GROMACS .gro file of C-alpha atoms in nm:
model
  482
    1UNK     CA    1   6.019   0.146   1.949
    2UNK     CA    2   5.954  -0.132   1.698
    3UNK     CA    3   5.554  -0.085   1.748
    4UNK     CA    4   5.585   0.256   1.642
    5UNK     CA    5   5.768   0.170   1.333
    6UNK     CA    6   5.496  -0.052   1.266
    7UNK     CA    7   5.206   0.170   1.313
    8UNK     CA    8   5.349   0.432   1.111
    9UNK     CA    9   5.428   0.198   0.812
   10UNK     CA   10   5.063   0.046   0.850
   11UNK     CA   11   4.930   0.427   0.853
   12UNK     CA   12   5.138   0.524   0.546
   13UNK     CA   13   5.039   0.175   0.346
   14UNK     CA   14   4.660   0.270   0.434
   15UNK     CA   15   4.678   0.644   0.311
   16UNK     CA   16   4.826   0.543  -0.029
   17UNK     CA   17   4.566   0.326  -0.079
   18UNK     CA   18   4.296   0.514   0.017
   19UNK     CA   19   4.406   0.822  -0.218
   20UNK     CA   20   4.610   0.661  -0.495
   21UNK     CA   21   4.523   0.803  -0.833
   22UNK     CA   22   4.297   0.556  -1.087
   23UNK     CA   23   4.151   0.774  -1.368
   24UNK     CA   24   3.949   0.479  -1.502
   25UNK     CA   25   3.817   0.411  -1.173
   26UNK     CA   26   3.698   0.778  -1.097
   27UNK     CA   27   3.550   0.806  -1.471
   28UNK     CA   28   3.396   0.471  -1.421
   29UNK     CA   29   3.232   0.591  -1.115
   30UNK     CA   30   3.122   0.938  -1.154
   31UNK     CA   31   2.940   0.813  -1.519
   32UNK     CA   32   2.728   0.602  -1.274
   33UNK     CA   33   2.722   0.830  -0.978
   34UNK     CA   34   2.625   1.146  -1.128
   35UNK     CA   35   2.291   1.081  -1.301
   36UNK     CA   36   2.207   0.902  -0.960
   37UNK     CA   37   2.316   1.210  -0.762
   38UNK     CA   38   2.098   1.406  -1.004
   39UNK     CA   39   1.811   1.196  -0.990
   40UNK     CA   40   1.814   1.214  -0.587
   41UNK     CA   41   1.831   1.601  -0.574
   42UNK     CA   42   1.519   1.562  -0.782
   43UNK     CA   43   1.361   1.312  -0.549
   44UNK     CA   44   1.450   1.558  -0.242
   45UNK     CA   45   1.331   1.829  -0.459
   46UNK     CA   46   0.976   1.675  -0.446
   47UNK     CA   47   0.962   1.648  -0.084
   48UNK     CA   48   1.142   2.006  -0.044
   49UNK     CA   49   0.882   2.137  -0.276
   50UNK     CA   50   0.584   2.013  -0.025
   51UNK     CA   51   0.778   2.166   0.277
   52UNK     CA   52   0.863   2.475   0.165
   53UNK     CA   53   0.498   2.555  -0.005
   54UNK     CA   54   0.341   2.441   0.296
   55UNK     CA   55   0.570   2.633   0.537
   56UNK     CA   56   0.455   2.935   0.325
   57UNK     CA   57   0.068   2.925   0.400
   58UNK     CA   58   0.068   3.171   0.658
   59UNK     CA   59   0.092   3.138   1.037
   60UNK     CA   60  -0.294   3.022   1.059
   61UNK     CA   61  -0.155   2.721   0.880
   62UNK     CA   62   0.152   2.673   1.032
   63UNK     CA   63   0.071   2.332   1.148
   64UNK     CA   64   0.065   2.181   0.796
   65UNK     CA   65   0.436   2.201   0.752
   66UNK     CA   66   0.526   2.007   1.066
   67UNK     CA   67   0.209   1.751   1.023
   68UNK     CA   68   0.353   1.689   0.681
   69UNK     CA   69   0.704   1.675   0.775
   70UNK     CA   70   0.605   1.384   1.062
   71UNK     CA   71   0.392   1.183   0.820
   72UNK     CA   72   0.651   1.185   0.575
   73UNK     CA   73   0.855   1.032   0.863
   74UNK     CA   74   0.644   0.757   0.834
   75UNK     CA   75   0.622   0.715   0.454
   76UNK     CA   76   1.011   0.721   0.499
   77UNK     CA   77   1.019   0.376   0.654
   78UNK     CA   78   0.847   0.255   0.332
   79UNK     CA   79   1.104   0.446   0.125
   80UNK     CA   80   1.400   0.298   0.314
   81UNK     CA   81   1.232  -0.067   0.326
   82UNK     CA   82   1.184  -0.034  -0.071
   83UNK     CA   83   1.545   0.079  -0.110
   84UNK     CA   84   1.638  -0.221   0.079
   85UNK     CA   85   1.453  -0.448  -0.157
   86UNK     CA   86   1.620  -0.281  -0.458
   87UNK     CA   87   1.963  -0.266  -0.327
   88UNK     CA   88   1.929  -0.610  -0.191
   89UNK     CA   89   1.821  -0.750  -0.587
   90UNK     CA   90   2.117  -0.497  -0.712
   91UNK     CA   91   2.378  -0.709  -0.550
   92UNK     CA   92   2.257  -0.982  -0.799
   93UNK     CA   93   2.172  -0.794  -1.077
   94UNK     CA   94   2.505  -0.634  -1.067
   95UNK     CA   95   2.685  -0.956  -1.012
   96UNK     CA   96   2.483  -1.185  -1.268
   97UNK     CA   97   2.503  -0.856  -1.515
   98UNK     CA   98   2.888  -0.881  -1.477
   99UNK     CA   99   2.859  -1.255  -1.580
  100UNK     CA  100   2.680  -1.186  -1.891
  101UNK     CA  101   2.918  -0.922  -1.978
  102UNK     CA  102   3.220  -1.169  -1.940
  103UNK     CA  103   3.038  -1.380  -2.180
  104UNK     CA  104   3.136  -1.686  -1.956
  105UNK     CA  105   3.008  -2.039  -1.940
  106UNK     CA  106   2.723  -1.918  -1.652
  107UNK     CA  107   2.627  -1.632  -1.920
  108UNK     CA  108   2.280  -1.846  -1.987
  109UNK     CA  109   2.206  -1.897  -1.625
  110UNK     CA  110   2.297  -1.555  -1.507
  111UNK     CA  111   2.029  -1.402  -1.764
  112UNK     CA  112   1.774  -1.626  -1.627
  113UNK     CA  113   1.863  -1.530  -1.256
  114UNK     CA  114   1.870  -1.160  -1.343
  115UNK     CA  115   1.493  -1.198  -1.481
  116UNK     CA  116   1.422  -1.384  -1.171
  117UNK     CA  117   1.566  -1.166  -0.920
  118UNK     CA  118   1.389  -0.864  -1.092
  119UNK     CA  119   1.031  -1.083  -1.039
  120UNK     CA  120   1.090  -1.156  -0.684
  121UNK     CA  121   1.188  -0.775  -0.601
  122UNK     CA  122   0.854  -0.638  -0.767
  123UNK     CA  123   0.633  -0.911  -0.589
  124UNK     CA  124   0.784  -0.837  -0.238
  125UNK     CA  125   0.753  -0.495  -0.346
  126UNK     CA  126   0.392  -0.456  -0.412
  127UNK     CA  127   0.317  -0.693  -0.124
  128UNK     CA  128   0.505  -0.445   0.108
  129UNK     CA  129   0.308  -0.153  -0.058
  130UNK     CA  130  -0.038  -0.304   0.005
  131UNK     CA  131   0.078  -0.343   0.369
  132UNK     CA  132   0.168   0.019   0.435
  133UNK     CA  133  -0.140   0.130   0.225
  134UNK     CA  134  -0.380  -0.052   0.458
  135UNK     CA  135  -0.232   0.061   0.782
  136UNK     CA  136  -0.242   0.410   0.676
  137UNK     CA  137  -0.592   0.390   0.568
  138UNK     CA  138  -0.720   0.218   0.911
  139UNK     CA  139  -0.487   0.412   1.160
  140UNK     CA  140  -0.363   0.739   1.029
  141UNK     CA  141  -0.443   0.922   1.356
  142UNK     CA  142  -0.268   0.646   1.579
  143UNK     CA  143   0.039   0.664   1.364
  144UNK     CA  144   0.037   1.047   1.392
  145UNK     CA  145  -0.014   1.012   1.768
  146UNK     CA  146   0.323   0.823   1.780
  147UNK     CA  147   0.512   1.138   1.645
  148UNK     CA  148   0.297   1.409   1.881
  149UNK     CA  149   0.048   1.476   2.123
  150UNK     CA  150  -0.048   1.771   1.947
  151UNK     CA  151  -0.427   1.774   1.838
  152UNK     CA  152  -0.381   1.980   1.552
  153UNK     CA  153  -0.078   1.819   1.395
  154UNK     CA  154  -0.254   1.466   1.463
  155UNK     CA  155  -0.543   1.616   1.229
  156UNK     CA  156  -0.318   1.769   0.999
  157UNK     CA  157  -0.098   1.487   0.955
  158UNK     CA  158  -0.443   1.239   0.918
  159UNK     CA  159  -0.542   1.414   0.607
  160UNK     CA  160  -0.193   1.402   0.440
  161UNK     CA  161  -0.213   1.002   0.520
  162UNK     CA  162  -0.553   0.973   0.371
  163UNK     CA  163  -0.440   1.128   0.048
  164UNK     CA  164  -0.130   0.927   0.022
  165UNK     CA  165  -0.258   0.562   0.061
  166UNK     CA  166  -0.185   0.501  -0.326
  167UNK     CA  167   0.137   0.682  -0.344
  168UNK     CA  168   0.297   0.375  -0.187
  169UNK     CA  169   0.229   0.098  -0.479
  170UNK     CA  170   0.370   0.374  -0.738
  171UNK     CA  171   0.659   0.496  -0.497
  172UNK     CA  172   0.768   0.123  -0.437
  173UNK     CA  173   0.754   0.020  -0.839
  174UNK     CA  174   0.942   0.335  -0.928
  175UNK     CA  175   1.224   0.330  -0.640
  176UNK     CA  176   1.319  -0.066  -0.736
  177UNK     CA  177   1.259  -0.071  -1.085
  178UNK     CA  178   1.528   0.266  -1.115
  179UNK     CA  179   1.757   0.091  -0.917
  180UNK     CA  180   1.787  -0.238  -1.123
  181UNK     CA  181   1.819  -0.009  -1.458
  182UNK     CA  182   2.129   0.161  -1.254
  183UNK     CA  183   2.290  -0.194  -1.206
  184UNK     CA  184   2.328  -0.257  -1.538
  185UNK     CA  185   2.436   0.090  -1.655
  186UNK     CA  186   2.098   0.252  -1.757
  187UNK     CA  187   2.141   0.542  -1.523
  188UNK     CA  188   1.987   0.834  -1.770
  189UNK     CA  189   1.659   0.709  -1.868
  190UNK     CA  190   1.527   0.705  -1.456
  191UNK     CA  191   1.701   1.073  -1.444
  192UNK     CA  192   1.505   1.187  -1.726
  193UNK     CA  193   1.191   1.051  -1.604
  194UNK     CA  194   1.257   1.198  -1.245
  195UNK     CA  195   1.304   1.549  -1.394
  196UNK     CA  196   0.945   1.513  -1.566
  197UNK     CA  197   0.820   1.372  -1.245
  198UNK     CA  198   0.942   1.694  -1.069
  199UNK     CA  199   0.783   1.932  -1.313
  200UNK     CA  200   0.452   1.766  -1.260
  201UNK     CA  201   0.493   1.787  -0.872
  202UNK     CA  202   0.573   2.146  -0.916
  203UNK     CA  203   0.265   2.255  -1.092
  204UNK     CA  204   0.028   2.019  -0.894
  205UNK     CA  205   0.163   2.151  -0.559
  206UNK     CA  206   0.112   2.497  -0.714
  207UNK     CA  207  -0.233   2.420  -0.799
  208UNK     CA  208  -0.396   2.218  -0.548
  209UNK     CA  209  -0.232   2.353  -0.222
  210UNK     CA  210  -0.269   2.733  -0.286
  211UNK     CA  211  -0.582   2.694  -0.553
  212UNK     CA  212  -0.485   2.813  -0.858
  213UNK     CA  213  -0.554   2.751  -1.210
  214UNK     CA  214  -0.929   2.695  -1.085
  215UNK     CA  215  -0.842   2.396  -0.854
  216UNK     CA  216  -0.958   2.380  -0.480
  217UNK     CA  217  -0.732   2.509  -0.221
  218UNK     CA  218  -0.643   2.215  -0.073
  219UNK     CA  219  -0.386   2.309   0.162
  220UNK     CA  220  -0.207   1.988   0.312
  221UNK     CA  221  -0.440   1.722   0.109
  222UNK     CA  222  -0.327   1.920  -0.197
  223UNK     CA  223   0.050   1.837  -0.104
  224UNK     CA  224  -0.065   1.468  -0.043
  225UNK     CA  225  -0.243   1.472  -0.361
  226UNK     CA  226   0.013   1.658  -0.559
  227UNK     CA  227   0.308   1.404  -0.491
  228UNK     CA  228   0.079   1.094  -0.592
  229UNK     CA  229  -0.005   1.234  -0.932
  230UNK     CA  230   0.379   1.308  -0.974
  231UNK     CA  231   0.437   0.956  -0.835
  232UNK     CA  232   0.186   0.765  -1.103
  233UNK     CA  233   0.320   0.960  -1.382
  234UNK     CA  234   0.657   0.818  -1.258
  235UNK     CA  235   0.585   0.485  -1.210
  236UNK     CA  236   0.429   0.450  -1.567
  237UNK     CA  237   0.700   0.609  -1.762
  238UNK     CA  238   0.985   0.393  -1.564
  239UNK     CA  239   0.791   0.056  -1.638
  240UNK     CA  240   0.716   0.177  -1.997
  241UNK     CA  241   1.081   0.186  -2.029
  242UNK     CA  242   1.166  -0.151  -1.849
  243UNK     CA  243   0.888  -0.345  -2.048
  244UNK     CA  244   0.915  -0.178  -2.403
  245UNK     CA  245   1.240   0.069  -2.457
  246UNK     CA  246   1.518  -0.130  -2.268
  247UNK     CA  247   1.749  -0.348  -2.461
  248UNK     CA  248   1.980  -0.500  -2.178
  249UNK     CA  249   1.764  -0.696  -1.945
  250UNK     CA  250   1.451  -0.802  -2.172
  251UNK     CA  251   1.228  -0.798  -1.902
  252UNK     CA  252   0.842  -0.824  -2.019
  253UNK     CA  253   0.528  -0.800  -1.787
  254UNK     CA  254   0.503  -1.172  -1.819
  255UNK     CA  255   0.825  -1.234  -1.665
  256UNK     CA  256   0.665  -1.107  -1.298
  257UNK     CA  257   0.497  -1.452  -1.304
  258UNK     CA  258   0.813  -1.642  -1.398
  259UNK     CA  259   0.924  -1.941  -1.150
  260UNK     CA  260   1.139  -1.858  -0.898
  261UNK     CA  261   1.211  -2.165  -0.715
  262UNK     CA  262   1.564  -2.240  -0.799
  263UNK     CA  263   1.662  -1.876  -0.697
  264UNK     CA  264   1.437  -1.822  -0.401
  265UNK     CA  265   1.720  -1.953  -0.146
  266UNK     CA  266   2.004  -1.719  -0.270
  267UNK     CA  267   1.771  -1.440  -0.315
  268UNK     CA  268   1.690  -1.499   0.071
  269UNK     CA  269   2.051  -1.510   0.167
  270UNK     CA  270   2.142  -1.175   0.002
  271UNK     CA  271   1.854  -0.976  -0.021
  272UNK     CA  272   1.638  -1.043   0.281
  273UNK     CA  273   1.988  -0.912   0.511
  274UNK     CA  274   1.965  -0.612   0.310
  275UNK     CA  275   1.587  -0.534   0.381
  276UNK     CA  276   1.623  -0.625   0.747
  277UNK     CA  277   1.936  -0.376   0.752
  278UNK     CA  278   1.735  -0.102   0.577
  279UNK     CA  279   1.437  -0.169   0.777
  280UNK     CA  280   1.598  -0.127   1.100
  281UNK     CA  281   1.749   0.166   0.958
  282UNK     CA  282   1.405   0.308   0.875
  283UNK     CA  283   1.246   0.235   1.233
  284UNK     CA  284   1.563   0.368   1.380
  285UNK     CA  285   1.527   0.678   1.179
  286UNK     CA  286   1.160   0.679   1.238
  287UNK     CA  287   1.230   0.648   1.645
  288UNK     CA  288   1.475   0.938   1.589
  289UNK     CA  289   1.183   1.155   1.442
  290UNK     CA  290   0.923   1.037   1.738
  291UNK     CA  291   1.199   1.166   1.955
  292UNK     CA  292   1.239   1.481   1.833
  293UNK     CA  293   0.874   1.500   1.811
  294UNK     CA  294   0.821   1.477   2.166
  295UNK     CA  295   1.085   1.717   2.252
  296UNK     CA  296   0.904   2.010   2.143
  297UNK     CA  297   0.725   2.176   1.852
  298UNK     CA  298   1.015   2.441   1.793
  299UNK     CA  299   1.266   2.142   1.758
  300UNK     CA  300   1.007   1.968   1.484
  301UNK     CA  301   1.021   2.265   1.279
  302UNK     CA  302   1.393   2.316   1.274
  303UNK     CA  303   1.466   1.962   1.239
  304UNK     CA  304   1.202   1.952   0.909
  305UNK     CA  305   1.405   2.229   0.769
  306UNK     CA  306   1.773   2.093   0.806
  307UNK     CA  307   1.645   1.726   0.706
  308UNK     CA  308   1.587   1.852   0.362
  309UNK     CA  309   1.943   2.035   0.385
  310UNK     CA  310   2.124   1.713   0.510
  311UNK     CA  311   1.956   1.507   0.202
  312UNK     CA  312   2.091   1.779  -0.046
  313UNK     CA  313   2.421   1.786   0.116
  314UNK     CA  314   2.425   1.352   0.040
  315UNK     CA  315   2.310   1.355  -0.308
  316UNK     CA  316   2.656   1.254  -0.475
  317UNK     CA  317   2.741   1.059  -0.152
  318UNK     CA  318   2.382   0.821  -0.260
  319UNK     CA  319   2.535   0.836  -0.587
  320UNK     CA  320   2.883   0.725  -0.525
  321UNK     CA  321   2.727   0.449  -0.270
  322UNK     CA  322   2.519   0.315  -0.514
  323UNK     CA  323   2.800   0.310  -0.788
  324UNK     CA  324   3.024   0.139  -0.538
  325UNK     CA  325   2.787  -0.140  -0.521
  326UNK     CA  326   2.721  -0.162  -0.873
  327UNK     CA  327   3.125  -0.156  -0.983
  328UNK     CA  328   3.195  -0.418  -0.697
  329UNK     CA  329   2.933  -0.623  -0.842
  330UNK     CA  330   3.022  -0.587  -1.182
  331UNK     CA  331   3.403  -0.648  -1.141
  332UNK     CA  332   3.328  -0.964  -0.902
  333UNK     CA  333   3.109  -1.073  -1.174
  334UNK     CA  334   3.410  -1.073  -1.392
  335UNK     CA  335   3.633  -1.232  -1.149
  336UNK     CA  336   3.858  -0.992  -1.088
  337UNK     CA  337   3.882  -1.018  -0.672
  338UNK     CA  338   4.237  -0.805  -0.674
  339UNK     CA  339   4.093  -0.523  -0.839
  340UNK     CA  340   3.771  -0.506  -0.637
  341UNK     CA  341   3.994  -0.480  -0.319
  342UNK     CA  342   4.184  -0.204  -0.493
  343UNK     CA  343   3.846  -0.028  -0.585
  344UNK     CA  344   3.736  -0.067  -0.205
  345UNK     CA  345   4.008   0.160  -0.069
  346UNK     CA  346   3.952   0.426  -0.341
  347UNK     CA  347   3.599   0.422  -0.259
  348UNK     CA  348   3.680   0.492   0.100
  349UNK     CA  349   3.905   0.770   0.006
  350UNK     CA  350   3.617   0.919  -0.204
  351UNK     CA  351   3.409   0.915   0.100
  352UNK     CA  352   3.597   1.109   0.286
  353UNK     CA  353   3.652   1.364   0.022
  354UNK     CA  354   3.282   1.407  -0.010
  355UNK     CA  355   3.190   1.420   0.347
  356UNK     CA  356   3.438   1.720   0.393
  357UNK     CA  357   3.299   1.859   0.067
  358UNK     CA  358   2.941   1.833   0.202
  359UNK     CA  359   3.058   1.999   0.562
  360UNK     CA  360   3.158   2.274   0.392
  361UNK     CA  361   2.850   2.326   0.156
  362UNK     CA  362   2.626   2.280   0.480
  363UNK     CA  363   2.833   2.552   0.653
  364UNK     CA  364   2.789   2.809   0.359
  365UNK     CA  365   2.453   2.766   0.270
  366UNK     CA  366   2.287   2.706   0.610
  367UNK     CA  367   2.198   3.068   0.658
  368UNK     CA  368   2.009   3.137   0.328
  369UNK     CA  369   1.852   2.805   0.366
  370UNK     CA  370   1.731   2.851   0.702
  371UNK     CA  371   1.597   3.216   0.568
  372UNK     CA  372   1.403   3.082   0.297
  373UNK     CA  373   1.130   2.929   0.560
  374UNK     CA  374   0.963   3.275   0.636
  375UNK     CA  375   0.766   3.146   0.931
  376UNK     CA  376   0.998   3.001   1.151
  377UNK     CA  377   0.995   3.186   1.512
  378UNK     CA  378   1.353   3.318   1.658
  379UNK     CA  379   1.378   3.004   1.851
  380UNK     CA  380   1.306   2.771   1.564
  381UNK     CA  381   1.593   2.951   1.390
  382UNK     CA  382   1.844   2.925   1.662
  383UNK     CA  383   1.788   2.561   1.689
  384UNK     CA  384   1.793   2.507   1.312
  385UNK     CA  385   2.130   2.648   1.317
  386UNK     CA  386   2.250   2.444   1.602
  387UNK     CA  387   2.134   2.148   1.409
  388UNK     CA  388   2.307   2.261   1.111
  389UNK     CA  389   2.626   2.295   1.285
  390UNK     CA  390   2.586   1.913   1.415
  391UNK     CA  391   2.507   1.772   1.064
  392UNK     CA  392   2.805   1.940   0.932
  393UNK     CA  393   3.015   1.742   1.182
  394UNK     CA  394   2.840   1.400   1.124
  395UNK     CA  395   2.827   1.425   0.728
  396UNK     CA  396   3.211   1.354   0.714
  397UNK     CA  397   3.160   1.006   0.897
  398UNK     CA  398   2.798   0.949   0.739
  399UNK     CA  399   2.927   0.991   0.374
  400UNK     CA  400   3.259   0.766   0.452
  401UNK     CA  401   3.061   0.458   0.579
  402UNK     CA  402   2.764   0.517   0.356
  403UNK     CA  403   2.998   0.462   0.065
  404UNK     CA  404   3.149   0.161   0.203
  405UNK     CA  405   2.843  -0.034   0.403
  406UNK     CA  406   2.544   0.072   0.117
  407UNK     CA  407   2.819   0.033  -0.142
  408UNK     CA  408   3.149  -0.160  -0.142
  409UNK     CA  409   3.084  -0.430   0.149
  410UNK     CA  410   2.679  -0.469   0.018
  411UNK     CA  411   2.828  -0.520  -0.328
  412UNK     CA  412   3.060  -0.774  -0.222
  413UNK     CA  413   2.778  -0.974  -0.081
  414UNK     CA  414   2.854  -0.888   0.260
  415UNK     CA  415   2.489  -0.867   0.354
  416UNK     CA  416   2.450  -1.111   0.674
  417UNK     CA  417   2.715  -0.919   0.841
  418UNK     CA  418   2.598  -0.566   0.746
  419UNK     CA  419   2.258  -0.658   0.901
  420UNK     CA  420   2.444  -0.742   1.230
  421UNK     CA  421   2.632  -0.420   1.289
  422UNK     CA  422   2.329  -0.183   1.179
  423UNK     CA  423   2.149  -0.332   1.460
  424UNK     CA  424   2.417  -0.323   1.694
  425UNK     CA  425   2.547   0.048   1.646
  426UNK     CA  426   2.229   0.198   1.588
  427UNK     CA  427   2.013   0.016   1.894
  428UNK     CA  428   2.272  -0.004   2.154
  429UNK     CA  429   2.456   0.320   2.131
  430UNK     CA  430   2.294   0.583   1.926
  431UNK     CA  431   1.924   0.581   2.017
  432UNK     CA  432   2.022   0.511   2.413
  433UNK     CA  433   2.255   0.798   2.404
  434UNK     CA  434   2.011   1.017   2.194
  435UNK     CA  435   1.709   0.957   2.455
  436UNK     CA  436   1.959   1.016   2.748
  437UNK     CA  437   2.077   1.359   2.599
  438UNK     CA  438   1.743   1.462   2.525
  439UNK     CA  439   1.498   1.352   2.800
  440UNK     CA  440   1.754   1.277   3.105
  441UNK     CA  441   2.018   1.559   3.088
  442UNK     CA  442   1.832   1.778   2.866
  443UNK     CA  443   2.081   1.915   2.630
  444UNK     CA  444   2.115   2.143   2.378
  445UNK     CA  445   2.005   2.027   2.021
  446UNK     CA  446   2.339   1.987   1.871
  447UNK     CA  447   2.429   1.735   2.151
  448UNK     CA  448   2.123   1.552   2.094
  449UNK     CA  449   2.182   1.516   1.716
  450UNK     CA  450   2.554   1.432   1.787
  451UNK     CA  451   2.437   1.151   2.023
  452UNK     CA  452   2.172   1.044   1.802
  453UNK     CA  453   2.398   1.004   1.502
  454UNK     CA  454   2.715   0.852   1.687
  455UNK     CA  455   2.666   0.523   1.542
  456UNK     CA  456   2.797   0.718   1.203
  457UNK     CA  457   3.158   0.734   1.368
  458UNK     CA  458   3.173   0.397   1.499
  459UNK     CA  459   3.077   0.256   1.166
  460UNK     CA  460   3.347   0.438   0.971
  461UNK     CA  461   3.623   0.270   1.171
  462UNK     CA  462   3.427  -0.064   1.136
  463UNK     CA  463   3.418  -0.050   0.776
  464UNK     CA  464   3.761   0.034   0.731
  465UNK     CA  465   3.869  -0.280   0.905
  466UNK     CA  466   3.621  -0.501   0.771
  467UNK     CA  467   3.774  -0.372   0.410
  468UNK     CA  468   4.124  -0.466   0.518
  469UNK     CA  469   4.017  -0.795   0.595
  470UNK     CA  470   3.875  -0.948   0.253
  471UNK     CA  471   3.596  -1.115   0.430
  472UNK     CA  472   3.336  -0.909   0.259
  473UNK     CA  473   3.401  -1.050  -0.063
  474UNK     CA  474   3.110  -1.349  -0.092
  475UNK     CA  475   3.038  -1.621  -0.314
  476UNK     CA  476   2.688  -1.531  -0.555
  477UNK     CA  477   2.527  -1.859  -0.690
  478UNK     CA  478   2.314  -1.878  -1.027
  479UNK     CA  479   1.981  -2.054  -1.064
  480UNK     CA  480   2.061  -2.383  -1.270
  481UNK     CA  481   1.695  -2.486  -1.352
  482UNK     CA  482   1.350  -2.316  -1.427
   0.00000   0.00000   0.00000
């Protein structure tokens, strides 16, 4: 039949575009992506140190691991919102940097707009940090109560929160500044700074959680304080690099107070949808943690173990996602739309390949990783294995759509459409299915997780259709006056 021949031709065309060879593309992408992936692994390592060290305090302190995991679910909301602020700014910074490098007529306007974008990003970040710090300081028990009804977990989590109040400011500044530096190709300095922060966190955890080197034994409070110390050092180093060492952006402390009225409309149009989109993701992820928290303590412990594994397996994916946004922004800034489309298909193929690699990684390493947590009960171990199998399936779709939605399509300026689709797929499909699976049908943890992450499958299909349409490539304007 004619439609069979048409479908076969269409399918072959897509496959050829997705898996075509382009050495220059892969070299450029991984030059940016690998340092970002390495830094992501280090950031994950900071969180993993907390959970593993708290998990090995002994059965009498087993609530510390669960409490820290649930407290960090709330802090993750702020983390994701900051990522949204940083990645939203990255869409503009990457495009402006592409214009500057092309040495075109808009170079001066792009240079001014780049500094205005960073200034607005830092202002929003510090304001957001102040809001989260205030809420955390005033309502720690209430926040923990949304995750668990266990009084011991609420009490332990509240301790963790009280020691984490100041962390928001330093974490936020580090995150957004790092993303901006990556957007202009400076990927190695943030990596080296993160290595230093991990080392500091490791030593501080060992001293403060267990009471070594003459320090008091603080247990869960020590984990929070160690993280704060590491974040202070990290933020200080990254700002010193931005203000003093960097030779690309030339951003100085006084630029934070630069007049931004001429860019505010463009900033809101491009960046705020990214913030809202990632905010929706943050609250959705948080709701998933709350659902899991109310399904039983064993599921909470198992999820805390597998969450770290999932982060480890997607580190390269995160790197390629950010590389996708950066490469797309640079190429469009240089004015080459045809090349941008071709790269979009190649990024989709990379997502499939990396998703399969991550699935294999999880399958191979799940047993030794679960075994590293010595205080898990037999039921917690069994649940952890179920979750690992579910993650290994979902990760293939998650990797592909993450590279497209958080990378290529976002880099093209399609932020408003991405905000809408994140809303629809998460809140109308994934969360309702997850609630039904857990609370109504009481399905095994494997199927609960699959239902909670079903939006990843749908978004993968949608992202390919959106890519093919070409409607995701949007024009970005520069400011014309001060």
